[in-house]
mmCIF file with all atom_site columns, C-alpha atoms and ligand atoms in Angstrom:
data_model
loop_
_atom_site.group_PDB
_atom_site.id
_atom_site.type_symbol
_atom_site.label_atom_id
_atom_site.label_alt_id
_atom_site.label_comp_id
_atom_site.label_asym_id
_atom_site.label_entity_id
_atom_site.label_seq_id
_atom_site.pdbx_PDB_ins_code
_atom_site.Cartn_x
_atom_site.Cartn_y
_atom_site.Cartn_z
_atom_site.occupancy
_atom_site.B_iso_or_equiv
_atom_site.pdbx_formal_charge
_atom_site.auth_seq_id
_atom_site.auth_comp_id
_atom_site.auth_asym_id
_atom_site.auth_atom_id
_atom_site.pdbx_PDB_model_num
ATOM   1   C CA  . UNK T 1 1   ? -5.857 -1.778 3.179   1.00 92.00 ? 914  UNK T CA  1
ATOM   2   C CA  . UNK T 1 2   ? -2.703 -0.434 4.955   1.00 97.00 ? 915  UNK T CA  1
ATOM   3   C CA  . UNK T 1 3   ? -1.505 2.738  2.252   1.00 98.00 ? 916  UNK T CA  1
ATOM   4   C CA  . UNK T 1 4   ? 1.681  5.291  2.480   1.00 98.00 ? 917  UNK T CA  1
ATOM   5   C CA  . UNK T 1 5   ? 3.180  7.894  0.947   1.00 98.00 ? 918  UNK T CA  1
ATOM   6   C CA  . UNK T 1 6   ? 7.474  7.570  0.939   1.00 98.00 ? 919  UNK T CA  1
ATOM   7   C CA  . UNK T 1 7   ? 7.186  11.485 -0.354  1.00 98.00 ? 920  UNK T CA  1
ATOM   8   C CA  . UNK T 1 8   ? 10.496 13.076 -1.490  1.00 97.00 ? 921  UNK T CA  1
ATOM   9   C CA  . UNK T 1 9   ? 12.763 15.315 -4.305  1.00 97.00 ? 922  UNK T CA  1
ATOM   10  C CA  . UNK T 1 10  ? 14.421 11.813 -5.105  1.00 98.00 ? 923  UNK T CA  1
ATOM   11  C CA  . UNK T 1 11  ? 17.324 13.896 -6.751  1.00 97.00 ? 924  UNK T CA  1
ATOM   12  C CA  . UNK T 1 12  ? 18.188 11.253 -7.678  1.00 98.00 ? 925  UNK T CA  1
ATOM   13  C CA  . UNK T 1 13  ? 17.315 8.080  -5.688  1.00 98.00 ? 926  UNK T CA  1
ATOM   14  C CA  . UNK T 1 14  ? 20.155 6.447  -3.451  1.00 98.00 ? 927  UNK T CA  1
ATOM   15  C CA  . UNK T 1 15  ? 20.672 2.986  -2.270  1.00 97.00 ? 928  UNK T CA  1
ATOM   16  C CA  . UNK T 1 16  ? 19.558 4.838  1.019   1.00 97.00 ? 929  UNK T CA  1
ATOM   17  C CA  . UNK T 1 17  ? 16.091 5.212  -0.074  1.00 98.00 ? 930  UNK T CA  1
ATOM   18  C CA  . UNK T 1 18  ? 15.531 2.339  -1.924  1.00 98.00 ? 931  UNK T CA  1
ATOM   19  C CA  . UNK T 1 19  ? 16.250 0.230  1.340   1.00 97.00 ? 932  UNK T CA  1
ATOM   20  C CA  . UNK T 1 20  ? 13.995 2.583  3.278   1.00 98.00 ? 933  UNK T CA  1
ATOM   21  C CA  . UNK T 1 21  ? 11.362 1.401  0.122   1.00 98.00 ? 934  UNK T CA  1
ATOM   22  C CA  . UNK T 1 22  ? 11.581 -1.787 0.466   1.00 98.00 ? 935  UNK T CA  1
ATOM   23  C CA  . UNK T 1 23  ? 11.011 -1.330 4.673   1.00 98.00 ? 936  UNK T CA  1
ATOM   24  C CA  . UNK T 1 24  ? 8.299  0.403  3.832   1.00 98.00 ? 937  UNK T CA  1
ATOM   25  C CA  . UNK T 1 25  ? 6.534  -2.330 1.403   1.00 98.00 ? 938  UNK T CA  1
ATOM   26  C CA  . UNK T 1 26  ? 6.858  -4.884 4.428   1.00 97.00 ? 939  UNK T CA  1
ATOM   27  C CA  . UNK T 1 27  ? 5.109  -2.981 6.658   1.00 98.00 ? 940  UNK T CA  1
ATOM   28  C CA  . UNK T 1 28  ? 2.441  -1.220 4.356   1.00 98.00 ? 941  UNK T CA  1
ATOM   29  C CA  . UNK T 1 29  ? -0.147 -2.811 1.833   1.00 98.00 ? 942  UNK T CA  1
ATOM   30  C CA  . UNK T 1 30  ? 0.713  -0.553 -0.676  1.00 98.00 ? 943  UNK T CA  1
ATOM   31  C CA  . UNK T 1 31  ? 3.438  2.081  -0.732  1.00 98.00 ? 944  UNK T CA  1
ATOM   32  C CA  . UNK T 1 32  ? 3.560  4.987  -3.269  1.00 98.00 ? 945  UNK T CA  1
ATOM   33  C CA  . UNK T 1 33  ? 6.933  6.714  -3.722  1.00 98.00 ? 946  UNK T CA  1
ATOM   34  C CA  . UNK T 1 34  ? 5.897  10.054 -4.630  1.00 98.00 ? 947  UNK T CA  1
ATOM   35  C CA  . UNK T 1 35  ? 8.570  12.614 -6.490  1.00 98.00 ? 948  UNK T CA  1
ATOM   36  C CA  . UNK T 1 36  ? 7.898  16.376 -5.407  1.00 97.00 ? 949  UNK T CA  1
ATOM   37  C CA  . UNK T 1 37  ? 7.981  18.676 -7.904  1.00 92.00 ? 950  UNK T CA  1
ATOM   38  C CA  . UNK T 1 38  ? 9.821  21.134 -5.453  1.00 77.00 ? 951  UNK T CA  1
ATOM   39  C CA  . UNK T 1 39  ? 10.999 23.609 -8.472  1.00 75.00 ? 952  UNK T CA  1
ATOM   40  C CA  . UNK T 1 40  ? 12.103 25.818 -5.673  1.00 80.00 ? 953  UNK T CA  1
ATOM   41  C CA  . UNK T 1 41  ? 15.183 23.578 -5.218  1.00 81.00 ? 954  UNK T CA  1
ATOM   42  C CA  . UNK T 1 42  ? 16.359 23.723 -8.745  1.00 92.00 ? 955  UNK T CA  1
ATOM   43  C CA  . UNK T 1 43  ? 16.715 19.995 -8.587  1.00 96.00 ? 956  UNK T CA  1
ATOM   44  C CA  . UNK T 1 44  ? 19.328 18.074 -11.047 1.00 97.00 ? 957  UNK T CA  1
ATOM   45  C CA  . UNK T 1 45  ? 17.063 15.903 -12.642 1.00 97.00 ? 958  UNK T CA  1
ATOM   46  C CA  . UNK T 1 46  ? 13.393 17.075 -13.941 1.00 96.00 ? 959  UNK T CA  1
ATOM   47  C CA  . UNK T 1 47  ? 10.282 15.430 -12.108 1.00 96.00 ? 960  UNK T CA  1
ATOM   48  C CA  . UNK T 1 48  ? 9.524  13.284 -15.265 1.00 97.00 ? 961  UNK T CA  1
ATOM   49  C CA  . UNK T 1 49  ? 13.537 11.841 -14.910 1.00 98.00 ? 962  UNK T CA  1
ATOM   50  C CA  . UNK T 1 50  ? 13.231 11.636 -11.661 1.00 98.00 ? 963  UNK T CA  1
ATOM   51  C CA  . UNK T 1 51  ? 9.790  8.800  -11.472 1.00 98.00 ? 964  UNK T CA  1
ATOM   52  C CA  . UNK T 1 52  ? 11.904 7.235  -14.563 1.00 98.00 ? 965  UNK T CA  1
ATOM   53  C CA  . UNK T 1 53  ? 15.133 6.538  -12.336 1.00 98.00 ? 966  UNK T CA  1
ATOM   54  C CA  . UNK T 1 54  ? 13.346 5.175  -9.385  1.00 98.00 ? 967  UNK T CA  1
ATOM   55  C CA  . UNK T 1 55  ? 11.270 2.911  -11.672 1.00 98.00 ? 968  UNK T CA  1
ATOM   56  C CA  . UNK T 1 56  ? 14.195 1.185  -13.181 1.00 96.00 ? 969  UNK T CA  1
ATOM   57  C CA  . UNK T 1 57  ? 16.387 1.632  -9.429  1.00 96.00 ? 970  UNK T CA  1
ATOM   58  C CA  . UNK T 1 58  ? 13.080 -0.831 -8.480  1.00 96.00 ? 971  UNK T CA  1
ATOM   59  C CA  . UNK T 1 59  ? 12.766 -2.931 -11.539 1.00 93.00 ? 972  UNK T CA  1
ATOM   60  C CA  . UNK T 1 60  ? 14.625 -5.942 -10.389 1.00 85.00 ? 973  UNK T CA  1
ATOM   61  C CA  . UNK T 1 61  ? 13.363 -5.557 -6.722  1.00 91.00 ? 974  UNK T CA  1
ATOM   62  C CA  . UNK T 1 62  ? 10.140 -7.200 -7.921  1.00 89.00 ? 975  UNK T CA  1
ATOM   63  C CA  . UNK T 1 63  ? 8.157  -4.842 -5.096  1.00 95.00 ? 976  UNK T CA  1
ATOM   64  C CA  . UNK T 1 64  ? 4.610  -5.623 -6.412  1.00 94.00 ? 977  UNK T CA  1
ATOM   65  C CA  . UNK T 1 65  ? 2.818  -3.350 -3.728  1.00 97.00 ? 978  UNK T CA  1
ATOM   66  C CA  . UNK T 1 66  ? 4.962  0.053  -4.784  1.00 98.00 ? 979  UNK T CA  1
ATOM   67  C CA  . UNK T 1 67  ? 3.812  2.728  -7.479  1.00 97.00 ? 980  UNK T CA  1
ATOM   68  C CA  . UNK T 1 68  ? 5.576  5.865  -8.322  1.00 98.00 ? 981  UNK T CA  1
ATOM   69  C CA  . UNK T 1 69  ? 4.180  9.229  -8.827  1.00 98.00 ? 982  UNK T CA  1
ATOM   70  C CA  . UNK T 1 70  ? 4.667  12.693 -8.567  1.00 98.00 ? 983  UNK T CA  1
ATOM   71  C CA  . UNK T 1 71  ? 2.869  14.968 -6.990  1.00 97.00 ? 984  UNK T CA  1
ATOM   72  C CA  . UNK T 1 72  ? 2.542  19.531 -6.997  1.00 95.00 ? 985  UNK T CA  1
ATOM   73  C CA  . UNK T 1 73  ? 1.683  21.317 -4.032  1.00 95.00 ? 986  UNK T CA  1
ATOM   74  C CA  . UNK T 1 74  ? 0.925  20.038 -0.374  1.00 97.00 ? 987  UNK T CA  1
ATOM   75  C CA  . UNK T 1 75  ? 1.812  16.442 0.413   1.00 98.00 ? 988  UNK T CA  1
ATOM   76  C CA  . UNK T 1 76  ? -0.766 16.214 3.006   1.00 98.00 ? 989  UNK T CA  1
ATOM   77  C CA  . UNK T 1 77  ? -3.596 16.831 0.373   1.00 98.00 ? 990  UNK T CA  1
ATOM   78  C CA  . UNK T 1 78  ? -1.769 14.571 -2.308  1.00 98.00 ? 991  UNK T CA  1
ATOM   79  C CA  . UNK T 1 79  ? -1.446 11.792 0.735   1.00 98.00 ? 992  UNK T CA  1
ATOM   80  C CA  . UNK T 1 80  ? -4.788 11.910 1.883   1.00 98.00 ? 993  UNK T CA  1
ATOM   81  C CA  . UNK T 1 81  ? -6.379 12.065 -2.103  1.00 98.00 ? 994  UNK T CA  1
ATOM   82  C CA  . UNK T 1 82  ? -4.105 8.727  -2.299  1.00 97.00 ? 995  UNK T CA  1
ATOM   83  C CA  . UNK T 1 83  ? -6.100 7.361  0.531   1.00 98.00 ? 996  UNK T CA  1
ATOM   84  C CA  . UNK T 1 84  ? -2.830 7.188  2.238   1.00 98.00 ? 997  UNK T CA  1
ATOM   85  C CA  . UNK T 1 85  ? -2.923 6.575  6.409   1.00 98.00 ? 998  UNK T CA  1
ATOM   86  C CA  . UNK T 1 86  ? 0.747  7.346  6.840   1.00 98.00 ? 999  UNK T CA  1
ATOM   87  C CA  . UNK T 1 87  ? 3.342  9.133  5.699   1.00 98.00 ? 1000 UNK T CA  1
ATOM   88  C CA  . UNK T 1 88  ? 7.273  7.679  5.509   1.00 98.00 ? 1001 UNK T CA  1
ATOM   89  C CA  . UNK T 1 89  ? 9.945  9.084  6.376   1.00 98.00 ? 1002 UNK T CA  1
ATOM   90  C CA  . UNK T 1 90  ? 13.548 7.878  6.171   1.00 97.00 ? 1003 UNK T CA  1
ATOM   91  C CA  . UNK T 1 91  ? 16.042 8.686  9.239   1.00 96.00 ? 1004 UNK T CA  1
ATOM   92  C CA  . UNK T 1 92  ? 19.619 8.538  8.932   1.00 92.00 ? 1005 UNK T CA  1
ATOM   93  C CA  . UNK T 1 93  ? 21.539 10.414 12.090  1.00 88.00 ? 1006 UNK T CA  1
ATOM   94  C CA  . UNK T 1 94  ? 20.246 12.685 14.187  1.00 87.00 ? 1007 UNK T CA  1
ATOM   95  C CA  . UNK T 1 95  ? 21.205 15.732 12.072  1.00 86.00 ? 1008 UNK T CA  1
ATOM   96  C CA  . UNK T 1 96  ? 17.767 15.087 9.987   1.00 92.00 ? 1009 UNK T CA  1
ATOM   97  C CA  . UNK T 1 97  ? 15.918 14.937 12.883  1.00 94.00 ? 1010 UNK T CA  1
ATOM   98  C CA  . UNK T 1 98  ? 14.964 18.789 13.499  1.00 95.00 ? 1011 UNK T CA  1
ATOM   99  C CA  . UNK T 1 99  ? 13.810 19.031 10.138  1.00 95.00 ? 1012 UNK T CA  1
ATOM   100 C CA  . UNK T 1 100 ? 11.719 16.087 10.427  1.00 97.00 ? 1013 UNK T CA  1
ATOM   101 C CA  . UNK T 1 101 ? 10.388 16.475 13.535  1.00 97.00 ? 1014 UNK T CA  1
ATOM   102 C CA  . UNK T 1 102 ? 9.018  20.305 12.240  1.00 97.00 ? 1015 UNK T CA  1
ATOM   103 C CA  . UNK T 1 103 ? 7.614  18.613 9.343   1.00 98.00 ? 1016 UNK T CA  1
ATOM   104 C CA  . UNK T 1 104 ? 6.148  15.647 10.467  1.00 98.00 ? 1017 UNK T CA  1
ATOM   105 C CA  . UNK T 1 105 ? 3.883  18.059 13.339  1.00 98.00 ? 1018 UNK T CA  1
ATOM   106 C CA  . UNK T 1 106 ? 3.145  20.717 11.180  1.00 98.00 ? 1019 UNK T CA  1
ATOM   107 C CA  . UNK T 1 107 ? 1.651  18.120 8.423   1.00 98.00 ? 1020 UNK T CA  1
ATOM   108 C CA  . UNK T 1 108 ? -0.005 16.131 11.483  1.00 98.00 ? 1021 UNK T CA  1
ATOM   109 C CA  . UNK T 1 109 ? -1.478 20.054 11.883  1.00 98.00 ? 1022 UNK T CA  1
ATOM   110 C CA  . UNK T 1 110 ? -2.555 20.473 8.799   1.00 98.00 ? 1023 UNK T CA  1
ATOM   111 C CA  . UNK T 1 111 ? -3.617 17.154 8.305   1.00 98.00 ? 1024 UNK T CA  1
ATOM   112 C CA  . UNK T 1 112 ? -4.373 15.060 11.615  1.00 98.00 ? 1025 UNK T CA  1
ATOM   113 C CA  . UNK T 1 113 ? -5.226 11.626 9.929   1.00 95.00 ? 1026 UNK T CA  1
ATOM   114 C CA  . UNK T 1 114 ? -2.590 11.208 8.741   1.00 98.00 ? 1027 UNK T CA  1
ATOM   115 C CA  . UNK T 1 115 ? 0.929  9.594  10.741  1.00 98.00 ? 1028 UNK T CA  1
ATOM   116 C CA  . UNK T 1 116 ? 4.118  9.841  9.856   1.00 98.00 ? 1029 UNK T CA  1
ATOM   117 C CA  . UNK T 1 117 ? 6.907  7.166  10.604  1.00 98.00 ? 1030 UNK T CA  1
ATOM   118 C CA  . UNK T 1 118 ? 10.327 7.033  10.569  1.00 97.00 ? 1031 UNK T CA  1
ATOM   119 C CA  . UNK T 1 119 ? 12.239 4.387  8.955   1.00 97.00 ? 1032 UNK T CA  1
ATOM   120 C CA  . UNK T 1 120 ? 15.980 4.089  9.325   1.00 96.00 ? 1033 UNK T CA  1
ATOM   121 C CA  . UNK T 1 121 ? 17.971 2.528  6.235   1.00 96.00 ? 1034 UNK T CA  1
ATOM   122 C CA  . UNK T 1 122 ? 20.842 0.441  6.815   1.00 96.00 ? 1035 UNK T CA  1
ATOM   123 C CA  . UNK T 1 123 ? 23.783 1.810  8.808   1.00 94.00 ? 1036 UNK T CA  1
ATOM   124 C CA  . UNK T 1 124 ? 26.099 1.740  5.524   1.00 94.00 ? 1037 UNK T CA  1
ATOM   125 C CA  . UNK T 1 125 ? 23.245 4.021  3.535   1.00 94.00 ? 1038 UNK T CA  1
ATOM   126 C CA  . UNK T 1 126 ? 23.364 6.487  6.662   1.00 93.00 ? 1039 UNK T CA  1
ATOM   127 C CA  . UNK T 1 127 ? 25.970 9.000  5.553   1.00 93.00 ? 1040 UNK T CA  1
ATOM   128 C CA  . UNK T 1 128 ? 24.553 9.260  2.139   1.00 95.00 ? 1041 UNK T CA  1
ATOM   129 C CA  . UNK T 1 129 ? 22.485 11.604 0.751   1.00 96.00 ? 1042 UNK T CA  1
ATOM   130 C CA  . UNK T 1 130 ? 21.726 12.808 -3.161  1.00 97.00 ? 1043 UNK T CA  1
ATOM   131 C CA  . UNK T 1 131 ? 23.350 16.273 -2.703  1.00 96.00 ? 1044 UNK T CA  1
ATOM   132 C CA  . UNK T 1 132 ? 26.725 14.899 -1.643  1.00 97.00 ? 1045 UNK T CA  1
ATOM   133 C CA  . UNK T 1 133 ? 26.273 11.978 -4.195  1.00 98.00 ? 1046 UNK T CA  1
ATOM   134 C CA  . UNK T 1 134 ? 25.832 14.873 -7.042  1.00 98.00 ? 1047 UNK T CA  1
ATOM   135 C CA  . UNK T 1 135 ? 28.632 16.467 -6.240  1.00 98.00 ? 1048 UNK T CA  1
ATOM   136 C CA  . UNK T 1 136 ? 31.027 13.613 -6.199  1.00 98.00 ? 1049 UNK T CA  1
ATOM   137 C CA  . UNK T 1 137 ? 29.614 13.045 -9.100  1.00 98.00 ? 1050 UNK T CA  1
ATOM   138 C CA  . UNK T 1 138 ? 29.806 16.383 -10.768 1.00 98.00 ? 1051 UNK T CA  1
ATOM   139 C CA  . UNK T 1 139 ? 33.156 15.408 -9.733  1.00 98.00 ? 1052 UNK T CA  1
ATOM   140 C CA  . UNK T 1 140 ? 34.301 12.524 -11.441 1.00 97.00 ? 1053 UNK T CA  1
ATOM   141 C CA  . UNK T 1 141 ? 34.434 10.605 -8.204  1.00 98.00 ? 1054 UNK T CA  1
ATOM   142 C CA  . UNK T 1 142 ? 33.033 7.016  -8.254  1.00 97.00 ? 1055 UNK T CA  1
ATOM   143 C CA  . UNK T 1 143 ? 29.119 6.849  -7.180  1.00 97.00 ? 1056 UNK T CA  1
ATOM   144 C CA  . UNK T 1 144 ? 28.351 3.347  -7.950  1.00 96.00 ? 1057 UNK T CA  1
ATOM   145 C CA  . UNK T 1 145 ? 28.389 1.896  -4.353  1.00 96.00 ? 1058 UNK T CA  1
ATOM   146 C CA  . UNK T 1 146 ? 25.450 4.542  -3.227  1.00 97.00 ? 1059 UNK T CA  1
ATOM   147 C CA  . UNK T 1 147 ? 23.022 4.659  -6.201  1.00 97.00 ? 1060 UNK T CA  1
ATOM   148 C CA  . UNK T 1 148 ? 22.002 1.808  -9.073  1.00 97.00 ? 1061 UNK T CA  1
ATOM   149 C CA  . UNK T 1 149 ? 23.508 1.130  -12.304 1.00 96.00 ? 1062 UNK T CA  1
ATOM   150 C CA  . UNK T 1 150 ? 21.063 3.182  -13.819 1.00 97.00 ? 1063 UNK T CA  1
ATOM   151 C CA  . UNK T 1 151 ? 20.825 5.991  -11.649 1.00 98.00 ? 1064 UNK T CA  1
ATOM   152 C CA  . UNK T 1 152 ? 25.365 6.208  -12.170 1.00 98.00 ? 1065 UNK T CA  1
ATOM   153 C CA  . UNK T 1 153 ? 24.490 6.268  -15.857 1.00 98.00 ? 1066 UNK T CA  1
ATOM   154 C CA  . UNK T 1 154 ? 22.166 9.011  -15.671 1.00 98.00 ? 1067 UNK T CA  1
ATOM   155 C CA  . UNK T 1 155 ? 24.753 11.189 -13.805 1.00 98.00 ? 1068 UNK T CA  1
ATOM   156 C CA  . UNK T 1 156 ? 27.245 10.622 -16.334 1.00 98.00 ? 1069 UNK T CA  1
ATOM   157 C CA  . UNK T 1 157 ? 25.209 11.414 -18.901 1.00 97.00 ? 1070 UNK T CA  1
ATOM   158 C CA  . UNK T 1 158 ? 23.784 14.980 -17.006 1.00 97.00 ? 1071 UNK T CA  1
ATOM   159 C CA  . UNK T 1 159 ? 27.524 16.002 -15.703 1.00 97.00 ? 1072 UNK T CA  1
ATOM   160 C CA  . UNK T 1 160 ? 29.439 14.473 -18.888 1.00 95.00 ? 1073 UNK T CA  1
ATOM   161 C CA  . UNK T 1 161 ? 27.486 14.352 -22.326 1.00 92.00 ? 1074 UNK T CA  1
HETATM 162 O O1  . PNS U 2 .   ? 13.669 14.607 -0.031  1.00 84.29 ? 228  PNS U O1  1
HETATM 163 P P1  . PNS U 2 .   ? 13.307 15.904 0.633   1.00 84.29 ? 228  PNS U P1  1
HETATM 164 O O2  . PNS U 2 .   ? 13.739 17.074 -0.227  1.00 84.29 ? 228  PNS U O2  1
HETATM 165 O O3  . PNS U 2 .   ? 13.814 16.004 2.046   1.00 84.29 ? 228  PNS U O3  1
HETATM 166 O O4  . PNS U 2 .   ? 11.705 15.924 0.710   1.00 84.29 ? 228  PNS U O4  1
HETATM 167 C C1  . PNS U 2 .   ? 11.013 17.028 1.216   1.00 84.29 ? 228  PNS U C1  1
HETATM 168 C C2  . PNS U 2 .   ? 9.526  16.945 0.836   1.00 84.29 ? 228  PNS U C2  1
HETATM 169 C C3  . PNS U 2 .   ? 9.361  16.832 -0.663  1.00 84.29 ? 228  PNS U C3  1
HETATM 170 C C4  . PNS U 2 .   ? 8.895  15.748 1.492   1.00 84.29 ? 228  PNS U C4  1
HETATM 171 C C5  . PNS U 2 .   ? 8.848  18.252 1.357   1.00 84.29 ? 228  PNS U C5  1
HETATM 172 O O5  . PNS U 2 .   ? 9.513  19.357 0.846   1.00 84.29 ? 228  PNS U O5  1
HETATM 173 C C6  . PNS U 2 .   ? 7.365  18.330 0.973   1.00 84.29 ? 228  PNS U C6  1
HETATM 174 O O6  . PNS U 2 .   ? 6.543  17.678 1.568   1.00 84.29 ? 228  PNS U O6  1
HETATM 175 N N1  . PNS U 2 .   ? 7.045  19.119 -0.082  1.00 84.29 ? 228  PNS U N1  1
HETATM 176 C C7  . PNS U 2 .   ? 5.694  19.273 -0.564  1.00 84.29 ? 228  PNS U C7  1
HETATM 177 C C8  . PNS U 2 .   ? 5.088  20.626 -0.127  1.00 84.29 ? 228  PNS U C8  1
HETATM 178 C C9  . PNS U 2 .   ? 4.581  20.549 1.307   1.00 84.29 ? 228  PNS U C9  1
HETATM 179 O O7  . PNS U 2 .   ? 3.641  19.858 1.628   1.00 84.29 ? 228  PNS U O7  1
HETATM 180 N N2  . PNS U 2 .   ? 5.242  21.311 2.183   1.00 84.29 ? 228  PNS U N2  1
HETATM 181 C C10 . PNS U 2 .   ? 4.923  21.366 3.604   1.00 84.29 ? 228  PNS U C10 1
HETATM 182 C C11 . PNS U 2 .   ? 5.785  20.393 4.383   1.00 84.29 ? 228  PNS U C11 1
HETATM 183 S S1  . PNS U 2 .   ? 5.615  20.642 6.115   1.00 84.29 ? 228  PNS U S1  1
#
């Protein structure tokens, strides 16, 4: 059984990454989406809020071979505990790729069994990105073409209660 780990702060989840989800559950057995705590980053939404919004961003995408979770400490450990071969990683331009490239080798470092592979979403997701969607958000500009229903609701609700 083919297994990987999409790993990321999901903060929130984008159209973006749910396209790069649903590449990834093609190719793999079984993918698990798995929500860093990453406290460090003093993300938006809490890790808890965070599962919760990618759980109902997938509800009507009737993926029956992705899970969410989230996961403390290093993702190589949490990956390989998973029984996870490879890791996914989404792509968008070629500004991500120094940061990915440094991540992906030092986890293949710390952790040789495991791969990691790069999926690109579709050109229209590749500008996008939750920081930029947070602050037109924080805003008042209109989000609803880069994140679900659900996910524009809970914006609302965090920048406008
Ligand atoms: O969506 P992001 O913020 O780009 O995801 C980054 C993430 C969560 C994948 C990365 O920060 C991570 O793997 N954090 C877990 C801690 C860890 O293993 N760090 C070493 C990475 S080389």
């Amino acid at each position: 059984m083919r297994k990987a780990v999409y790993p990321g702060s999901f903060d929130p989840i984008t159209l973006g990454h749910l396209d790069v989800i649903k590449r990834a559950a093609k190719l793999f057995d079984e993918v698990v989406v798995a929500v860093a705590h990453n406290d460090a980053k003093q993300p938006l939404f809490t890790s808890a809020e965070r599962v919760d919004l990618i759980r109902s961003s997938l509800a009507e995408e009737n993926l029956t071979n992705v899970r969410v979770d989230a996961f403390n400490g290093l993702l190589v450990e949490y990956a390989i505990k998973q029984g996870a071969t490879a890791l996914v990683r989404g792509l968008r331009a070629i500004s991500d790729f120094e940061f990915e490239f440094q991540m992906a080798l030092m986890n293949r470092k710390i952790q040789p069994d495991l791969e990691t592979i790069f999926l690109m979403p579709k050109e229209e997701y590749s500008y996008i990105s939750s920081r930029m969607i947070k602050e037109v958000s924080r805003l008042n500009g209109d989000i609803s073409a880069f994140v679900s229903p659900k996910v524009a609701d809970a914006l609302e609700q965090k920048f406008r209660p």
